[in-house]
PDB file of C-alpha atoms in Angstrom:
ATOM      1  CA  MET A   1      -4.595  36.784  14.485  1.00  0.00           C
ATOM      2  CA  ALA A   2      -1.266  36.701  16.356  1.00  0.00           C
ATOM      3  CA  ASN A   3      -1.616  32.946  16.808  1.00  0.00           C
ATOM      4  CA  LEU A   4      -2.039  32.402  13.082  1.00  0.00           C
ATOM      5  CA  SER A   5       1.004  34.464  12.151  1.00  0.00           C
ATOM      6  CA  SER A   6       3.184  32.838  14.819  1.00  0.00           C
ATOM      7  CA  ALA A   7       2.044  29.399  13.648  1.00  0.00           C
ATOM      8  CA  ALA A   8       2.815  30.329  10.053  1.00  0.00           C
ATOM      9  CA  SER A   9       6.235  31.680  10.954  1.00  0.00           C
ATOM     10  CA  SER A  10       7.258  28.508  12.792  1.00  0.00           C
ATOM     11  CA  LYS A  11       8.427  25.990  10.228  1.00  0.00           C
ATOM     12  CA  GLN A  12       7.134  22.488  10.533  1.00  0.00           C
ATOM     13  CA  LYS A  13       9.369  19.635   9.525  1.00  0.00           C
ATOM     14  CA  VAL A  14       7.950  17.098   7.078  1.00  0.00           C
ATOM     15  CA  ALA A  15       8.888  13.425   7.192  1.00  0.00           C
ATOM     16  CA  TYR A  16       8.297  11.832   3.774  1.00  0.00           C
ATOM     17  CA  PHE A  17       8.224   8.037   3.361  1.00  0.00           C
ATOM     18  CA  TYR A  18       8.753   6.622  -0.123  1.00  0.00           C
ATOM     19  CA  ASP A  19       9.824   3.287  -1.579  1.00  0.00           C
ATOM     20  CA  CYS A  20      11.014   3.416  -5.193  1.00  0.00           C
ATOM     21  CA  ASP A  21       9.153   0.173  -5.960  1.00  0.00           C
ATOM     22  CA  MET A  22       5.739   1.729  -5.216  1.00  0.00           C
ATOM     23  CA  GLY A  23       5.265   2.933  -8.768  1.00  0.00           C
ATOM     24  CA  HIS A  24       5.978  -0.396 -10.438  1.00  0.00           C
ATOM     25  CA  TYR A  25       2.546  -1.954  -9.940  1.00  0.00           C
ATOM     26  CA  TYR A  26      -0.502  -1.852 -12.185  1.00  0.00           C
ATOM     27  CA  TYR A  27      -4.064  -2.348 -10.968  1.00  0.00           C
ATOM     28  CA  GLY A  28      -5.405  -2.833 -14.487  1.00  0.00           C
ATOM     29  CA  PRO A  29      -7.015  -0.625 -17.130  1.00  0.00           C
ATOM     30  CA  GLY A  30     -10.396  -0.102 -15.468  1.00  0.00           C
ATOM     31  CA  HIS A  31      -9.171   0.849 -11.984  1.00  0.00           C
ATOM     32  CA  PRO A  32      -8.684   4.524 -11.047  1.00  0.00           C
ATOM     33  CA  MET A  33      -5.649   3.867  -8.829  1.00  0.00           C
ATOM     34  CA  LYS A  34      -2.452   4.254 -10.808  1.00  0.00           C
ATOM     35  CA  PRO A  35       0.600   3.609  -8.598  1.00  0.00           C
ATOM     36  CA  HIS A  36       2.871   5.113 -11.251  1.00  0.00           C
ATOM     37  CA  ARG A  37       1.423   8.473 -10.128  1.00  0.00           C
ATOM     38  CA  LEU A  38       3.218   7.971  -6.811  1.00  0.00           C
ATOM     39  CA  LYS A  39       6.455   7.683  -8.756  1.00  0.00           C
ATOM     40  CA  LEU A  40       5.627  10.817 -10.773  1.00  0.00           C
ATOM     41  CA  THR A  41       4.893  12.729  -7.573  1.00  0.00           C
ATOM     42  CA  HIS A  42       8.241  11.623  -6.160  1.00  0.00           C
ATOM     43  CA  HIS A  43      10.013  12.811  -9.316  1.00  0.00           C
ATOM     44  CA  LEU A  44       8.332  16.211  -8.957  1.00  0.00           C
ATOM     45  CA  LEU A  45       9.627  16.436  -5.378  1.00  0.00           C
ATOM     46  CA  LEU A  46      13.123  15.727  -6.695  1.00  0.00           C
ATOM     47  CA  THR A  47      12.872  18.032  -9.724  1.00  0.00           C
ATOM     48  CA  TYR A  48      11.650  21.025  -7.733  1.00  0.00           C
ATOM     49  CA  GLY A  49      14.041  20.372  -4.852  1.00  0.00           C
ATOM     50  CA  LEU A  50      11.248  19.973  -2.317  1.00  0.00           C
ATOM     51  CA  TYR A  51      13.008  16.928  -0.867  1.00  0.00           C
ATOM     52  CA  ARG A  52      15.611  19.331   0.570  1.00  0.00           C
ATOM     53  CA  LYS A  53      12.933  20.709   2.882  1.00  0.00           C
ATOM     54  CA  MET A  54      11.928  17.248   4.129  1.00  0.00           C
ATOM     55  CA  ASP A  55      13.354  14.321   5.980  1.00  0.00           C
ATOM     56  CA  VAL A  56      13.070  11.531   3.399  1.00  0.00           C
ATOM     57  CA  TYR A  57      12.833   7.931   4.579  1.00  0.00           C
ATOM     58  CA  ARG A  58      12.557   4.589   2.853  1.00  0.00           C
ATOM     59  CA  PRO A  59       9.911   2.700   4.822  1.00  0.00           C
ATOM     60  CA  HIS A  60      10.313  -0.870   5.929  1.00  0.00           C
ATOM     61  CA  ARG A  61       8.228  -3.536   4.266  1.00  0.00           C
ATOM     62  CA  ALA A  62       5.581  -4.785   6.614  1.00  0.00           C
ATOM     63  CA  GLY A  63       5.613  -8.493   7.292  1.00  0.00           C
ATOM     64  CA  ALA A  64       2.644 -10.799   7.540  1.00  0.00           C
ATOM     65  CA  GLU A  65       2.601 -10.528  11.344  1.00  0.00           C
ATOM     66  CA  GLU A  66       2.384  -6.729  11.192  1.00  0.00           C
ATOM     67  CA  MET A  67      -0.396  -6.811   8.609  1.00  0.00           C
ATOM     68  CA  ALA A  68      -2.253  -9.405  10.693  1.00  0.00           C
ATOM     69  CA  ARG A  69      -2.549  -6.780  13.449  1.00  0.00           C
ATOM     70  CA  PHE A  70      -5.096  -5.067  11.197  1.00  0.00           C
ATOM     71  CA  HIS A  71      -6.467  -7.963   9.134  1.00  0.00           C
ATOM     72  CA  SER A  72      -7.176 -11.639   9.666  1.00  0.00           C
ATOM     73  CA  PRO A  73      -4.324 -14.099   9.119  1.00  0.00           C
ATOM     74  CA  GLU A  74      -6.535 -15.838   6.526  1.00  0.00           C
ATOM     75  CA  TYR A  75      -6.727 -12.621   4.516  1.00  0.00           C
ATOM     76  CA  ILE A  76      -2.960 -12.119   4.627  1.00  0.00           C
ATOM     77  CA  GLU A  77      -2.370 -15.713   3.488  1.00  0.00           C
ATOM     78  CA  PHE A  78      -4.897 -15.180   0.721  1.00  0.00           C
ATOM     79  CA  LEU A  79      -2.993 -12.083  -0.470  1.00  0.00           C
ATOM     80  CA  LYS A  80       0.208 -14.134  -0.566  1.00  0.00           C
ATOM     81  CA  ARG A  81      -1.412 -16.872  -2.674  1.00  0.00           C
ATOM     82  CA  ILE A  82      -3.605 -14.991  -5.135  1.00  0.00           C
ATOM     83  CA  THR A  83      -2.104 -13.998  -8.489  1.00  0.00           C
ATOM     84  CA  PRO A  84      -3.615 -13.015 -11.836  1.00  0.00           C
ATOM     85  CA  ASP A  85      -2.874 -16.565 -13.025  1.00  0.00           C
ATOM     86  CA  THR A  86      -4.660 -18.256 -10.106  1.00  0.00           C
ATOM     87  CA  ALA A  87      -7.565 -15.810 -10.443  1.00  0.00           C
ATOM     88  CA  ALA A  88      -7.913 -16.694 -14.143  1.00  0.00           C
ATOM     89  CA  ILE A  89      -7.753 -20.426 -13.353  1.00  0.00           C
ATOM     90  CA  LEU A  90     -10.406 -19.939 -10.677  1.00  0.00           C
ATOM     91  CA  SER A  91     -12.634 -18.182 -13.170  1.00  0.00           C
ATOM     92  CA  GLN A  92     -12.309 -21.127 -15.565  1.00  0.00           C
ATOM     93  CA  THR A  93     -12.690 -23.653 -12.728  1.00  0.00           C
ATOM     94  CA  THR A  94     -15.831 -21.908 -11.483  1.00  0.00           C
ATOM     95  CA  GLN A  95     -17.346 -22.079 -14.973  1.00  0.00           C
ATOM     96  CA  ALA A  96     -16.429 -25.775 -15.253  1.00  0.00           C
ATOM     97  CA  GLN A  97     -17.875 -26.497 -11.790  1.00  0.00           C
ATOM     98  CA  LYS A  98     -21.200 -25.027 -12.867  1.00  0.00           C
ATOM     99  CA  MET A  99     -21.236 -27.577 -15.664  1.00  0.00           C
ATOM    100  CA  GLN A 100     -19.931 -30.476 -13.532  1.00  0.00           C
ATOM    101  CA  PRO A 101     -21.446 -30.489 -10.046  1.00  0.00           C
ATOM    102  CA  GLY A 102     -19.436 -32.295  -7.420  1.00  0.00           C
ATOM    103  CA  GLN A 103     -16.037 -31.063  -8.583  1.00  0.00           C
ATOM    104  CA  ASN A 104     -14.293 -29.114  -5.835  1.00  0.00           C
ATOM    105  CA  GLY A 105     -10.978 -27.894  -7.314  1.00  0.00           C
ATOM    106  CA  GLY A 106     -10.178 -24.301  -6.398  1.00  0.00           C
ATOM    107  CA  ALA A 107     -13.444 -23.640  -4.597  1.00  0.00           C
ATOM    108  CA  SER A 108     -11.679 -22.546  -1.431  1.00  0.00           C
ATOM    109  CA  LEU A 109      -9.653 -19.793  -3.100  1.00  0.00           C
ATOM    110  CA  SER A 110     -12.667 -18.800  -5.186  1.00  0.00           C
ATOM    111  CA  ALA A 111     -14.799 -18.532  -2.038  1.00  0.00           C
ATOM    112  CA  GLN A 112     -12.085 -16.397  -0.448  1.00  0.00           C
ATOM    113  CA  MET A 113     -12.088 -14.057  -3.446  1.00  0.00           C
ATOM    114  CA  GLN A 114     -15.784 -13.479  -2.839  1.00  0.00           C
ATOM    115  CA  ARG A 115     -15.386 -13.303   0.934  1.00  0.00           C
ATOM    116  CA  PHE A 116     -12.602 -10.715   0.726  1.00  0.00           C
ATOM    117  CA  ASN A 117     -14.223  -8.827  -2.176  1.00  0.00           C
ATOM    118  CA  VAL A 118     -11.151  -9.226  -4.369  1.00  0.00           C
ATOM    119  CA  GLY A 119     -11.297  -9.635  -8.104  1.00  0.00           C
ATOM    120  CA  GLU A 120     -11.710  -8.058 -11.493  1.00  0.00           C
ATOM    121  CA  TYR A 121     -14.959  -6.195 -10.867  1.00  0.00           C
ATOM    122  CA  THR A 122     -14.182  -4.965  -7.361  1.00  0.00           C
ATOM    123  CA  ASP A 123     -12.268  -2.081  -5.824  1.00  0.00           C
ATOM    124  CA  CYS A 124      -9.504  -4.573  -5.015  1.00  0.00           C
ATOM    125  CA  PRO A 125      -8.210  -6.122  -8.236  1.00  0.00           C
ATOM    126  CA  VAL A 126      -5.723  -8.970  -8.392  1.00  0.00           C
ATOM    127  CA  PHE A 127      -2.454  -7.843  -9.987  1.00  0.00           C
ATOM    128  CA  ASP A 128       1.128  -9.050 -10.201  1.00  0.00           C
ATOM    129  CA  GLY A 129       2.921  -8.347  -6.923  1.00  0.00           C
ATOM    130  CA  LEU A 130      -0.242  -7.627  -4.923  1.00  0.00           C
ATOM    131  CA  TYR A 131       1.177  -8.907  -1.628  1.00  0.00           C
ATOM    132  CA  GLU A 132       4.493  -7.080  -2.116  1.00  0.00           C
ATOM    133  CA  PHE A 133       2.665  -3.840  -2.895  1.00  0.00           C
ATOM    134  CA  CYS A 134       0.561  -4.239   0.244  1.00  0.00           C
ATOM    135  CA  SER A 135       3.744  -4.878   2.226  1.00  0.00           C
ATOM    136  CA  ILE A 136       5.376  -1.691   0.877  1.00  0.00           C
ATOM    137  CA  TYR A 137       2.561   0.754   1.470  1.00  0.00           C
ATOM    138  CA  THR A 138       1.557  -0.822   4.793  1.00  0.00           C
ATOM    139  CA  GLY A 139       5.148  -0.369   5.982  1.00  0.00           C
ATOM    140  CA  ALA A 140       5.034   3.270   4.821  1.00  0.00           C
ATOM    141  CA  SER A 141       1.748   3.851   6.651  1.00  0.00           C
ATOM    142  CA  ILE A 142       3.046   2.239   9.853  1.00  0.00           C
ATOM    143  CA  ASP A 143       6.334   4.154   9.741  1.00  0.00           C
ATOM    144  CA  GLY A 144       4.534   7.404   8.952  1.00  0.00           C
ATOM    145  CA  GLY A 145       2.044   6.835  11.755  1.00  0.00           C
ATOM    146  CA  LEU A 146       4.736   6.015  14.294  1.00  0.00           C
ATOM    147  CA  ARG A 147       7.044   8.902  13.364  1.00  0.00           C
ATOM    148  CA  PRO A 148       5.252  11.577  15.454  1.00  0.00           C
ATOM    149  CA  ILE A 149       5.218   9.204  18.436  1.00  0.00           C
ATOM    150  CA  ARG A 150       8.956   8.599  18.122  1.00  0.00           C
ATOM    151  CA  VAL A 151       9.560  12.353  17.866  1.00  0.00           C
ATOM    152  CA  LEU A 152       7.621  12.979  21.067  1.00  0.00           C
ATOM    153  CA  GLU A 153       9.613  10.293  22.871  1.00  0.00           C
ATOM    154  CA  SER A 154      12.909  11.892  21.815  1.00  0.00           C
ATOM    155  CA  ASP A 155      12.998  15.659  22.360  1.00  0.00           C
ATOM    156  CA  SER A 156      16.567  15.803  21.078  1.00  0.00           C
ATOM    157  CA  GLN A 157      15.421  14.790  17.595  1.00  0.00           C
ATOM    158  CA  ARG A 158      13.101  17.404  16.092  1.00  0.00           C
ATOM    159  CA  SER A 159      11.911  15.700  12.937  1.00  0.00           C
ATOM    160  CA  GLY A 160       8.588  14.852  11.427  1.00  0.00           C
ATOM    161  CA  ASP A 161       5.953  17.311  12.641  1.00  0.00           C
ATOM    162  CA  VAL A 162       4.037  16.239   9.553  1.00  0.00           C
ATOM    163  CA  THR A 163       4.367  12.785   8.023  1.00  0.00           C
ATOM    164  CA  VAL A 164       3.621  11.903   4.423  1.00  0.00           C
ATOM    165  CA  PRO A 165       3.646   8.201   3.605  1.00  0.00           C
ATOM    166  CA  ALA A 166       3.578   8.037  -0.200  1.00  0.00           C
ATOM    167  CA  GLY A 167       0.615   5.892  -1.080  1.00  0.00           C
ATOM    168  CA  GLY A 168      -1.152   6.646   2.178  1.00  0.00           C
ATOM    169  CA  GLY A 169      -4.860   6.052   1.938  1.00  0.00           C
ATOM    170  CA  VAL A 170      -4.480   3.066  -0.362  1.00  0.00           C
ATOM    171  CA  GLY A 171      -5.978   0.904   2.359  1.00  0.00           C
ATOM    172  CA  GLY A 172      -8.739  -0.366   0.088  1.00  0.00           C
ATOM    173  CA  VAL A 173      -6.370  -2.890  -1.439  1.00  0.00           C
ATOM    174  CA  ILE A 174      -5.368  -4.531   1.812  1.00  0.00           C
TER     175      ILE A 174
END
């Protein structure tokens, strides 16, 4: 029991990673993920003063090369190119292709949507700013994951025993 009370009495420092743009995206009406909830959570941290007990960081935005360490370069390029407009055009093109065999317009992007399981009736919808959103939360996840390592490398800086990247666990999108 002494170990539990000594652990409880020692205060752990929390490193919190948040980008104010995280809450500006919308997955669509049928998807359970609502990024505006990240923004609401952040406002609660501010309102209740919890941020005073944390080290708050704005994460970097991960670039294509960083994201390609975890996903194929083809997937990253696909995320850059796909938009709700191109997805809608592909849907129309696919219907037209069924009626006119031999036409090939848009088949590559359409095939990639199927290959990467991205689209309206999947867990990974296409929405405005998809690539930017992936860049934001991937940067937060990377920064949050590296924070404990950086703390261990620098004993003079005691910060970030616990890291909280806002939006962590959103990996289904990317």
